[in-house]
CSV table of C-alpha atoms and ligand atoms in Angstrom, one decimal:
chain,number,residue,atom,x,y,z
A,27,MET,CA,-15.6,3.8,6.1
A,28,SER,CA,-18.7,5.7,7.1
A,29,ASN,CA,-18.9,4.8,10.6
A,30,ALA,CA,-16.3,3.7,13.3
A,31,THR,CA,-19.1,2.0,15.3
A,32,GLU,CA,-20.0,-0.2,12.4
A,33,LEU,CA,-16.4,-1.1,11.9
A,34,ILE,CA,-15.8,-2.1,15.5
A,35,HIS,CA,-19.0,-4.1,15.6
A,36,SER,CA,-18.3,-5.8,12.3
A,37,ILE,CA,-15.8,-8.0,14.2
A,38,PRO,CA,-17.8,-10.9,15.5
A,39,THR,CA,-17.8,-12.1,19.1
A,40,ASP,CA,-17.1,-15.9,19.3
A,41,PRO,CA,-20.4,-17.8,19.0
A,42,LEU,CA,-19.1,-20.7,21.1
A,43,THR,CA,-17.7,-18.9,24.2
A,44,GLY,CA,-18.8,-15.3,23.8
A,45,ALA,CA,-15.1,-14.2,23.8
A,46,ILE,CA,-15.1,-10.5,22.8
A,47,SER,CA,-11.8,-10.9,20.9
A,48,VAL,CA,-11.8,-13.3,17.9
A,49,PRO,CA,-10.1,-16.5,19.2
A,50,ILE,CA,-6.8,-17.6,17.5
A,51,TYR,CA,-7.7,-21.0,16.1
A,52,GLN,CA,-4.2,-22.5,16.2
A,53,THR,CA,-4.9,-25.7,14.5
A,54,SER,CA,-4.0,-27.5,11.3
A,55,THR,CA,-7.0,-29.7,10.9
A,56,PHE,CA,-10.6,-30.1,12.2
A,57,VAL,CA,-12.2,-33.4,13.4
A,58,GLN,CA,-15.0,-34.7,11.1
A,59,GLU,CA,-18.0,-36.8,12.2
A,60,ALA,CA,-17.9,-38.7,9.0
A,61,PRO,CA,-16.0,-38.1,5.7
A,62,GLY,CA,-17.1,-34.6,4.6
A,63,VAL,CA,-19.4,-34.0,7.6
A,64,ASN,CA,-17.9,-31.2,9.6
A,65,LYS,CA,-18.6,-27.8,11.1
A,66,GLY,CA,-17.6,-25.8,8.0
A,67,TYR,CA,-13.8,-26.4,8.3
A,68,ASP,CA,-11.7,-29.4,7.3
A,69,TYR,CA,-8.1,-28.3,6.8
A,70,ALA,CA,-6.6,-25.0,7.8
A,71,ARG,CA,-5.0,-24.1,4.4
A,72,THR,CA,-8.5,-24.2,2.9
A,73,GLY,CA,-10.2,-22.4,5.8
A,74,ASN,CA,-9.5,-21.2,9.3
A,75,PRO,CA,-12.1,-19.4,11.5
A,76,THR,CA,-9.7,-16.6,12.6
A,77,ARG,CA,-8.6,-16.0,9.0
A,78,PHE,CA,-12.2,-16.1,7.9
A,79,ALA,CA,-13.1,-13.4,10.4
A,80,LEU,CA,-10.4,-11.1,8.9
A,81,GLU,CA,-11.5,-12.0,5.3
A,82,THR,CA,-15.1,-11.2,6.1
A,83,LEU,CA,-14.1,-7.9,7.8
A,84,ILE,CA,-11.9,-6.6,4.9
A,85,ALA,CA,-14.6,-7.5,2.4
A,86,LYS,CA,-17.1,-5.4,4.4
A,87,LEU,CA,-14.6,-2.5,4.8
A,88,GLU,CA,-13.9,-2.4,1.0
A,89,CYS,CA,-17.6,-2.9,0.2
A,90,GLY,CA,-16.8,-6.0,-1.8
A,91,HIS,CA,-18.2,-9.6,-1.8
A,92,THR,CA,-15.2,-11.8,-1.0
A,93,GLY,CA,-12.0,-11.3,1.0
A,94,ALA,CA,-8.9,-13.5,1.0
A,95,ALA,CA,-5.9,-13.2,3.3
A,96,PHE,CA,-2.4,-14.1,2.2
A,97,SER,CA,1.0,-14.4,3.8
A,98,SER,CA,2.3,-11.1,2.2
A,99,GLY,CA,1.1,-8.2,0.0
A,100,LEU,CA,3.1,-9.8,-2.8
A,101,ALA,CA,1.4,-13.2,-2.3
A,102,ALA,CA,-2.0,-11.4,-2.6
A,103,ILE,CA,-0.8,-9.7,-5.9
A,104,ASP,CA,0.5,-13.1,-7.1
A,105,ALA,CA,-3.0,-14.6,-6.5
A,106,VAL,CA,-4.6,-11.9,-8.7
A,107,LEU,CA,-2.1,-12.5,-11.5
A,108,LYS,CA,-2.9,-16.2,-11.5
A,109,LEU,CA,-6.4,-15.2,-12.8
A,110,LEU,CA,-4.6,-14.7,-16.1
A,111,LYS,CA,-3.3,-17.1,-18.7
A,112,SER,CA,-0.5,-17.1,-21.3
A,113,GLY,CA,-1.1,-14.6,-24.0
A,114,ASP,CA,-3.0,-12.2,-21.7
A,115,GLU,CA,-1.8,-8.6,-21.3
A,116,ILE,CA,-1.8,-6.2,-18.4
A,117,VAL,CA,-1.8,-2.4,-18.6
A,118,ALA,CA,-0.1,-1.2,-15.4
A,119,VAL,CA,0.8,2.2,-13.8
A,120,ASP,CA,4.4,3.0,-14.5
A,121,ASP,CA,5.6,3.9,-11.0
A,122,ILE,CA,4.2,0.6,-9.6
A,123,TYR,CA,5.5,-0.8,-6.3
A,124,GLY,CA,9.0,-2.2,-7.1
A,125,GLY,CA,8.1,-5.7,-5.8
A,126,ALA,CA,5.0,-5.8,-8.1
A,127,PHE,CA,7.2,-4.7,-11.0
A,128,ARG,CA,9.7,-7.6,-10.2
A,129,LEU,CA,6.8,-10.1,-10.1
A,130,PHE,CA,5.1,-8.9,-13.3
A,131,THR,CA,8.3,-8.6,-15.3
A,132,HIS,CA,10.7,-11.2,-14.0
A,133,VAL,CA,8.2,-14.0,-13.1
A,134,TYR,CA,5.1,-13.6,-15.2
A,135,GLU,CA,6.5,-12.4,-18.5
A,136,LYS,CA,8.3,-15.8,-18.8
A,137,PHE,CA,4.9,-17.4,-18.7
A,138,GLY,CA,3.7,-15.4,-21.6
A,139,ILE,CA,2.0,-12.5,-19.9
A,140,ARG,CA,2.9,-9.1,-21.3
A,141,VAL,CA,2.8,-5.9,-19.2
A,142,ASN,CA,2.5,-2.4,-20.7
A,143,TYR,CA,3.5,0.3,-18.2
A,144,VAL,CA,1.9,3.8,-18.6
A,145,ASP,CA,1.5,7.1,-16.7
A,146,ALA,CA,-1.9,6.5,-15.2
A,147,THR,CA,-2.4,10.1,-14.0
A,148,ASP,CA,-4.0,10.7,-17.5
A,149,PRO,CA,-6.6,7.9,-18.1
A,150,ILE,CA,-6.1,8.4,-21.9
A,151,ASN,CA,-2.7,6.7,-21.6
A,152,ILE,CA,-4.4,3.6,-20.3
A,153,PHE,CA,-7.0,3.7,-23.0
A,154,ASN,CA,-4.3,4.0,-25.7
A,155,ALA,CA,-2.4,1.1,-24.3
A,156,LEU,CA,-5.3,-1.4,-24.4
A,157,THR,CA,-5.2,-4.2,-27.0
A,158,PRO,CA,-7.7,-7.0,-27.6
A,159,ALA,CA,-5.5,-9.2,-25.3
A,160,THR,CA,-5.7,-6.8,-22.3
A,161,ARG,CA,-7.4,-8.7,-19.4
A,162,LEU,CA,-6.2,-6.6,-16.4
A,163,ILE,CA,-5.6,-2.9,-15.6
A,164,TRP,CA,-3.4,-2.4,-12.6
A,165,ILE,CA,-3.2,0.9,-10.7
A,166,GLU,CA,-1.9,2.2,-7.4
A,167,THR,CA,-3.1,5.5,-6.1
A,168,PRO,CA,-1.4,7.3,-4.4
A,169,THR,CA,1.9,5.8,-5.9
A,170,ASN,CA,5.2,5.3,-4.2
A,171,PRO,CA,7.2,7.5,-3.6
A,172,THR,CA,6.0,10.5,-5.6
A,173,LEU,CA,2.3,10.1,-4.5
A,174,LYS,CA,0.7,10.5,-8.0
A,175,ILE,CA,-3.0,10.1,-8.1
A,176,SER,CA,-5.1,8.3,-10.8
A,177,ASP,CA,-8.8,8.8,-11.4
A,178,ILE,CA,-10.2,5.4,-10.3
A,179,LYS,CA,-13.8,6.1,-11.6
A,180,THR,CA,-12.7,7.0,-15.2
A,181,ILE,CA,-10.2,4.1,-15.4
A,182,ALA,CA,-13.0,1.7,-14.1
A,183,ALA,CA,-15.2,2.9,-16.9
A,184,ILE,CA,-12.4,2.2,-19.4
A,185,ALA,CA,-11.9,-1.3,-18.0
A,186,LYS,CA,-15.7,-2.0,-18.2
A,187,ALA,CA,-15.9,-0.9,-21.8
A,188,GLN,CA,-13.0,-3.2,-22.6
A,189,SER,CA,-14.4,-6.1,-20.5
A,190,CYS,CA,-11.2,-6.4,-18.5
A,191,TRP,CA,-10.7,-6.2,-14.7
A,192,LEU,CA,-9.5,-3.2,-12.9
A,193,CYS,CA,-7.4,-4.0,-9.8
A,194,VAL,CA,-6.4,-1.2,-7.4
A,195,ASP,CA,-3.6,-1.6,-4.9
A,196,ASN,CA,-5.2,0.4,-2.1
A,197,THR,CA,-2.3,0.1,0.4
A,198,PHE,CA,-1.4,3.8,0.6
A,199,ALA,CA,-4.9,5.1,1.1
A,200,SER,CA,-6.5,2.2,3.1
A,201,PRO,CA,-10.3,1.7,3.1
A,202,ALA,CA,-10.5,4.4,5.8
A,203,LEU,CA,-9.8,7.0,3.0
A,204,GLN,CA,-10.7,5.4,-0.3
A,205,LYS,CA,-13.0,2.6,-1.5
A,206,PRO,CA,-12.1,1.6,-5.0
A,207,ILE,CA,-14.9,-0.9,-5.4
A,208,LEU,CA,-17.5,1.9,-4.9
A,209,LEU,CA,-15.7,3.8,-7.7
A,210,GLY,CA,-16.0,0.8,-10.1
A,211,ALA,CA,-12.9,-1.4,-9.4
A,212,ASP,CA,-13.3,-5.2,-9.7
A,213,ILE,CA,-10.5,-6.1,-7.3
A,214,VAL,CA,-8.7,-4.4,-4.4
A,215,VAL,CA,-5.3,-5.6,-3.0
A,216,HIS,CA,-3.5,-4.6,0.1
A,217,SER,CA,-0.2,-5.0,1.7
A,218,ALA,CA,-1.8,-5.3,5.2
A,219,THR,CA,1.8,-5.0,6.4
A,220,LYS,CA,1.3,-1.3,6.2
A,221,TYR,CA,-1.7,0.7,7.5
A,222,LEU,CA,-4.1,-2.2,8.2
A,223,GLY,CA,-1.7,-4.0,10.5
A,224,GLY,CA,-0.5,-0.5,11.5
A,225,HIS,CA,2.2,-1.5,14.1
A,226,SER,CA,5.2,-2.6,11.9
A,227,ASP,CA,4.9,-6.1,13.5
A,228,LEU,CA,3.7,-8.4,10.7
A,229,ILE,CA,3.7,-9.2,6.9
A,230,ALA,CA,0.3,-9.8,5.3
A,231,GLY,CA,-1.7,-9.3,2.2
A,232,LEU,CA,-5.4,-9.1,1.3
A,233,VAL,CA,-7.5,-9.4,-1.8
A,234,VAL,CA,-11.1,-8.2,-2.1
A,235,THR,CA,-13.3,-8.9,-5.1
A,236,LYS,CA,-16.5,-7.0,-6.0
A,237,GLU,CA,-18.3,-10.1,-7.4
A,238,LYS,CA,-18.9,-13.5,-5.9
A,239,GLU,CA,-17.7,-15.3,-9.0
A,240,LEU,CA,-14.3,-13.7,-9.1
A,241,GLY,CA,-14.0,-14.2,-5.3
A,242,GLU,CA,-14.5,-18.0,-5.8
A,243,LYS,CA,-11.6,-17.9,-8.4
A,244,ILE,CA,-9.4,-16.1,-5.9
A,245,LYS,CA,-10.3,-18.5,-3.1
A,246,PHE,CA,-9.5,-21.5,-5.4
A,247,ILE,CA,-6.1,-20.0,-6.2
A,248,GLN,CA,-5.5,-19.3,-2.4
A,249,ASN,CA,-6.1,-22.9,-1.6
A,250,ALA,CA,-4.4,-24.3,-4.7
A,251,SER,CA,-1.2,-22.2,-4.3
A,252,GLY,CA,-1.3,-22.1,-0.5
A,253,ALA,CA,0.2,-18.8,0.5
A,254,ILE,CA,-2.3,-18.2,3.3
A,255,LEU,CA,-2.1,-15.9,6.3
A,256,SER,CA,-1.6,-17.7,9.6
A,257,ALA,CA,-4.2,-17.6,12.4
A,258,PHE,CA,-2.0,-15.5,14.6
A,259,ASP,CA,-1.2,-13.0,12.0
A,260,SER,CA,-4.8,-12.8,10.9
A,261,TRP,CA,-5.6,-12.0,14.5
A,262,LEU,CA,-3.0,-9.2,14.5
A,263,VAL,CA,-4.4,-7.7,11.4
A,264,ILE,CA,-7.9,-7.7,12.9
A,265,ARG,CA,-6.5,-6.0,16.0
A,266,GLY,CA,-4.8,-3.4,13.8
A,267,ILE,CA,-8.0,-2.7,11.8
A,268,GLU,CA,-9.9,-2.1,15.0
A,269,THR,CA,-8.1,1.3,15.4
A,270,LEU,CA,-7.7,2.0,11.7
A,271,PRO,CA,-10.0,5.1,11.5
A,272,LEU,CA,-8.5,6.7,14.6
A,273,ARG,CA,-4.9,6.1,13.4
A,274,ILE,CA,-5.5,7.2,9.8
A,275,GLU,CA,-7.0,10.5,11.0
A,276,LYS,CA,-3.9,11.3,13.0
A,277,HIS,CA,-1.5,10.0,10.2
A,278,CYS,CA,-3.3,12.5,7.8
A,279,SER,CA,-3.2,15.5,10.1
A,280,ASN,CA,0.4,14.9,11.1
A,281,ALA,CA,1.4,14.4,7.4
A,282,GLN,CA,-0.4,17.6,6.4
A,283,ALA,CA,1.5,19.6,9.1
A,284,VAL,CA,4.8,18.1,8.1
A,285,ALA,CA,4.2,18.7,4.4
A,286,THR,CA,3.2,22.3,5.1
A,287,PHE,CA,6.4,22.8,7.2
A,288,LEU,CA,8.6,21.3,4.5
A,289,GLN,CA,7.1,23.4,1.8
A,290,GLU,CA,8.3,26.6,3.5
A,291,HIS,CA,11.8,25.3,4.4
A,292,PRO,CA,14.7,26.9,2.4
A,293,ALA,CA,16.6,23.6,2.0
A,294,VAL,CA,13.7,21.9,0.4
A,295,ASP,CA,13.1,21.8,-3.4
A,296,LYS,CA,9.8,19.9,-4.0
A,297,VAL,CA,7.3,18.5,-1.6
A,298,TYR,CA,5.0,15.6,-2.7
A,299,TYR,CA,1.8,15.4,-0.8
A,300,PRO,CA,-1.7,15.1,-2.3
A,301,GLY,CA,-3.1,17.3,0.5
A,302,LEU,CA,-1.1,20.3,-0.7
A,303,SER,CA,-3.1,22.5,-3.1
A,304,THR,CA,0.1,22.7,-5.2
A,305,HIS,CA,0.0,18.9,-5.9
A,306,PRO,CA,-0.8,18.4,-9.6
A,307,ASN,CA,-3.5,15.8,-8.8
A,308,HIS,CA,-4.9,17.5,-5.7
A,309,ASP,CA,-8.4,17.9,-7.1
A,310,ILE,CA,-8.9,14.3,-8.0
A,311,ALA,CA,-7.4,13.2,-4.7
A,312,LYS,CA,-10.0,15.4,-2.9
A,313,LYS,CA,-12.8,14.0,-5.0
A,314,GLN,CA,-12.1,10.3,-4.6
A,315,ALA,CA,-10.6,10.0,-1.1
A,316,SER,CA,-11.7,11.4,2.2
A,317,GLY,CA,-8.1,12.2,3.2
A,318,PHE,CA,-4.6,12.4,1.8
A,319,GLY,CA,-2.7,9.7,3.8
A,320,GLY,CA,0.4,9.6,5.9
A,321,ILE,CA,3.2,9.6,3.3
A,322,VAL,CA,5.1,12.7,2.4
A,323,SER,CA,8.1,12.8,0.0
A,324,PHE,CA,10.5,15.7,-0.6
A,325,SER,CA,13.6,16.6,-2.5
A,326,LEU,CA,16.4,18.9,-1.5
A,327,LYS,CA,17.9,22.0,-3.3
A,328,GLU,CA,21.3,20.4,-2.9
A,329,ASP,CA,20.2,17.4,-5.0
A,330,THR,CA,22.8,14.8,-4.1
A,331,GLU,CA,22.6,11.3,-2.6
A,332,ASP,CA,25.1,12.4,0.0
A,333,THR,CA,23.0,15.3,1.3
A,334,ALA,CA,19.9,13.0,1.5
A,335,ILE,CA,21.9,10.3,3.3
A,336,ALA,CA,23.2,12.9,5.7
A,337,PHE,CA,19.6,13.9,6.4
A,338,VAL,CA,18.1,10.4,6.8
A,339,THR,CA,20.8,9.6,9.3
A,340,ALA,CA,20.3,12.8,11.3
A,341,THR,CA,16.7,12.4,12.5
A,342,GLN,CA,15.9,10.9,15.9
A,343,TYR,CA,12.2,10.1,15.8
A,344,PHE,CA,12.0,9.3,12.1
A,345,LYS,CA,13.8,5.9,12.0
A,346,LEU,CA,15.7,4.9,8.9
A,347,ALA,CA,13.8,1.8,7.6
A,348,GLU,CA,12.0,0.5,4.6
A,349,SER,CA,8.2,0.0,4.9
A,350,LEU,CA,5.6,2.4,6.1
A,351,GLY,CA,2.2,2.8,7.7
A,352,GLY,CA,3.2,2.0,11.3
A,353,ILE,CA,2.7,4.1,14.5
A,354,LYS,CA,6.4,5.0,14.6
A,355,SER,CA,7.6,7.5,12.0
A,356,LEU,CA,10.0,6.1,9.4
A,357,LEU,CA,12.0,7.5,6.6
A,358,CYS,CA,13.9,6.2,3.7
A,359,HIS,CA,16.1,7.3,0.8
A,360,PRO,CA,14.5,5.6,-2.3
A,361,ALA,CA,17.6,6.2,-4.6
A,362,THR,CA,19.8,4.0,-2.5
A,363,MET,CA,17.1,1.8,-0.9
A,364,THR,CA,13.7,0.9,-2.4
A,365,HIS,CA,14.5,2.2,-5.9
A,366,LYS,CA,18.2,1.2,-6.0
A,367,SER,CA,17.8,-1.4,-8.8
A,368,ILE,CA,16.2,1.1,-11.2
A,369,PRO,CA,18.8,2.8,-13.5
A,370,ALA,CA,19.6,6.4,-12.5
A,371,GLU,CA,18.2,8.0,-15.6
A,372,LYS,CA,14.9,6.0,-15.5
A,373,ARG,CA,14.6,6.8,-11.8
A,374,LYS,CA,15.0,10.5,-12.4
A,375,SER,CA,12.5,10.6,-15.3
A,376,ALA,CA,10.0,8.9,-12.9
A,377,GLY,CA,10.5,11.9,-10.6
A,378,VAL,CA,12.7,10.1,-8.0
A,379,ALA,CA,15.5,12.7,-7.5
A,380,ASN,CA,18.9,11.8,-6.0
A,381,SER,CA,17.9,13.6,-2.9
A,382,LEU,CA,14.3,12.4,-2.6
A,383,VAL,CA,13.4,11.4,0.9
A,384,ARG,CA,10.2,9.5,1.7
A,385,LEU,CA,8.6,10.0,5.2
A,386,SER,CA,6.1,7.7,6.7
A,387,VAL,CA,4.6,10.1,9.2
A,388,GLY,CA,3.6,8.2,12.4
A,389,LEU,CA,1.5,9.0,15.4
A,390,GLU,CA,3.9,11.0,17.5
A,391,ASP,CA,3.1,14.7,18.2
A,392,ALA,CA,3.3,16.7,15.0
A,393,GLY,CA,5.3,19.5,16.8
A,394,ASP,CA,7.9,17.0,17.9
A,395,LEU,CA,8.2,15.5,14.4
A,396,ILE,CA,8.7,19.0,12.9
A,397,LYS,CA,11.3,19.8,15.5
A,398,ASP,CA,13.1,16.5,14.6
A,399,ILE,CA,13.2,17.5,10.9
A,400,GLU,CA,14.4,21.0,11.8
A,401,GLN,CA,17.3,19.7,13.9
A,402,ALA,CA,18.2,17.2,11.2
A,403,PHE,CA,18.5,20.1,8.7
A,404,GLU,CA,20.7,22.0,11.1
A,405,LYS,CA,22.9,19.0,11.6
A,406,ILE,CA,23.3,18.4,7.8
A,407,ASN,CA,24.2,22.0,7.2
A,408,TYR,CA,27.0,21.4,9.6
A,409,LYS,CA,28.0,18.1,7.9
A,410,ILE,CA,28.0,19.7,4.4
A,411,PHE,CA,30.2,22.5,5.8
A,412,LEU,CA,32.6,19.9,7.1
A,413,LEU,CA,32.6,18.0,3.8
A,414,LYS,CA,33.1,21.1,1.7
A,415,ASN,CA,36.0,22.3,3.8
A,416,GLN,CA,37.5,18.8,4.0
A,417,ILE,CA,37.6,19.0,7.8
B,14,PLP,C1,4.6,-3.0,0.6
B,14,PLP,C2,3.8,-2.9,-0.6
B,14,PLP,C3,3.4,-4.1,-1.3
B,14,PLP,C4,4.0,-5.5,-1.0
B,14,PLP,O1,3.6,-5.9,0.3
B,14,PLP,P1,4.4,-6.9,1.2
B,14,PLP,O2,3.5,-7.1,2.4
B,14,PLP,O3,5.7,-6.3,1.5
B,14,PLP,O4,4.6,-8.2,0.4
B,14,PLP,C5,2.6,-4.0,-2.4
B,14,PLP,N1,2.1,-2.8,-2.7
B,14,PLP,C6,2.4,-1.6,-2.1
B,14,PLP,C7,1.8,-0.3,-2.5
B,14,PLP,C8,3.3,-1.7,-1.0
B,14,PLP,O5,3.6,-0.5,-0.3
């Protein structure tokens, strides 16, 4: 987003009352003067003014034509998949969000949609996986939890040459850092549960399309399938977006400080953060995004699940929980939490070590967060000592 002022003033004041905050239209239906004669709304699944304010706002932030708000990130992803038909194929990034993998493979494959998973950090892998049946290319950048970066512009050019759609899950970067549509993507999806909501207090999803025509298809699916976002949750997401640039700036600077600290720590093996010059995709991250985000992952030299579990239960400010993107710092252990259902060998080859820890760096003071990590390392040395000596 170029301008925080523009963002704040993209949120309309209420034309009816002048309310500075978008009113929550808590209603299921709208009175009509005669059949079909109304003020633009008839039934709240089809349209709700609070939801519409959010949909307009996200379309503007992502520089797209149409926005649509759903009851979860996965409901938003589901709506995009419903653009396809039996026999169509998807080429998707291999370390895709686990819930998207489950939906693609365990729900849509049985309707005759095939998914080909490839390492998208090299666009040639996507090109090589295309077939005449490919209708959709699906990437996430950065990915979860190893923060791999794919080149959106190059992949968009590949999608265009093949006449298929490119959809980017922009959850980790948010439109404050990265605008896939300006780089050529056709569709952007968000789990607004994360940075857009920003306060770990709701579940929501968004879709933005570049073109009007595709937007109409998504809106049709939204109304036909019905997984809409409620008026109250739409209001909460708007409220979250109001402070997005400010929050993201702090998430990024805190994460950079934490990643730099971890890189120097003797207990740490690898640190995964696109803002480190040692990150393999640092250059492309720098080129296509205006910052590197708030997620940092790292593995330990003592690469065991037990050591990682000792660490994630030893921090005080970093709370052990799934999810990310909120004001409070969170951490999780993918091998036994988010990535538990993936077989150990497959998990390891995807770079998710036994000891990998994912941090969602929040908005606390960076010095306090680093102290928290330091004291957790001290505590686990003690725990490992007790374990090894059977005390
Ligand atoms: C959380 C997440 C989702 C799913 O969103 P929900 O709101 O939990 O349904 C999709 N993609 C990414 C990258 C996520 O982090």
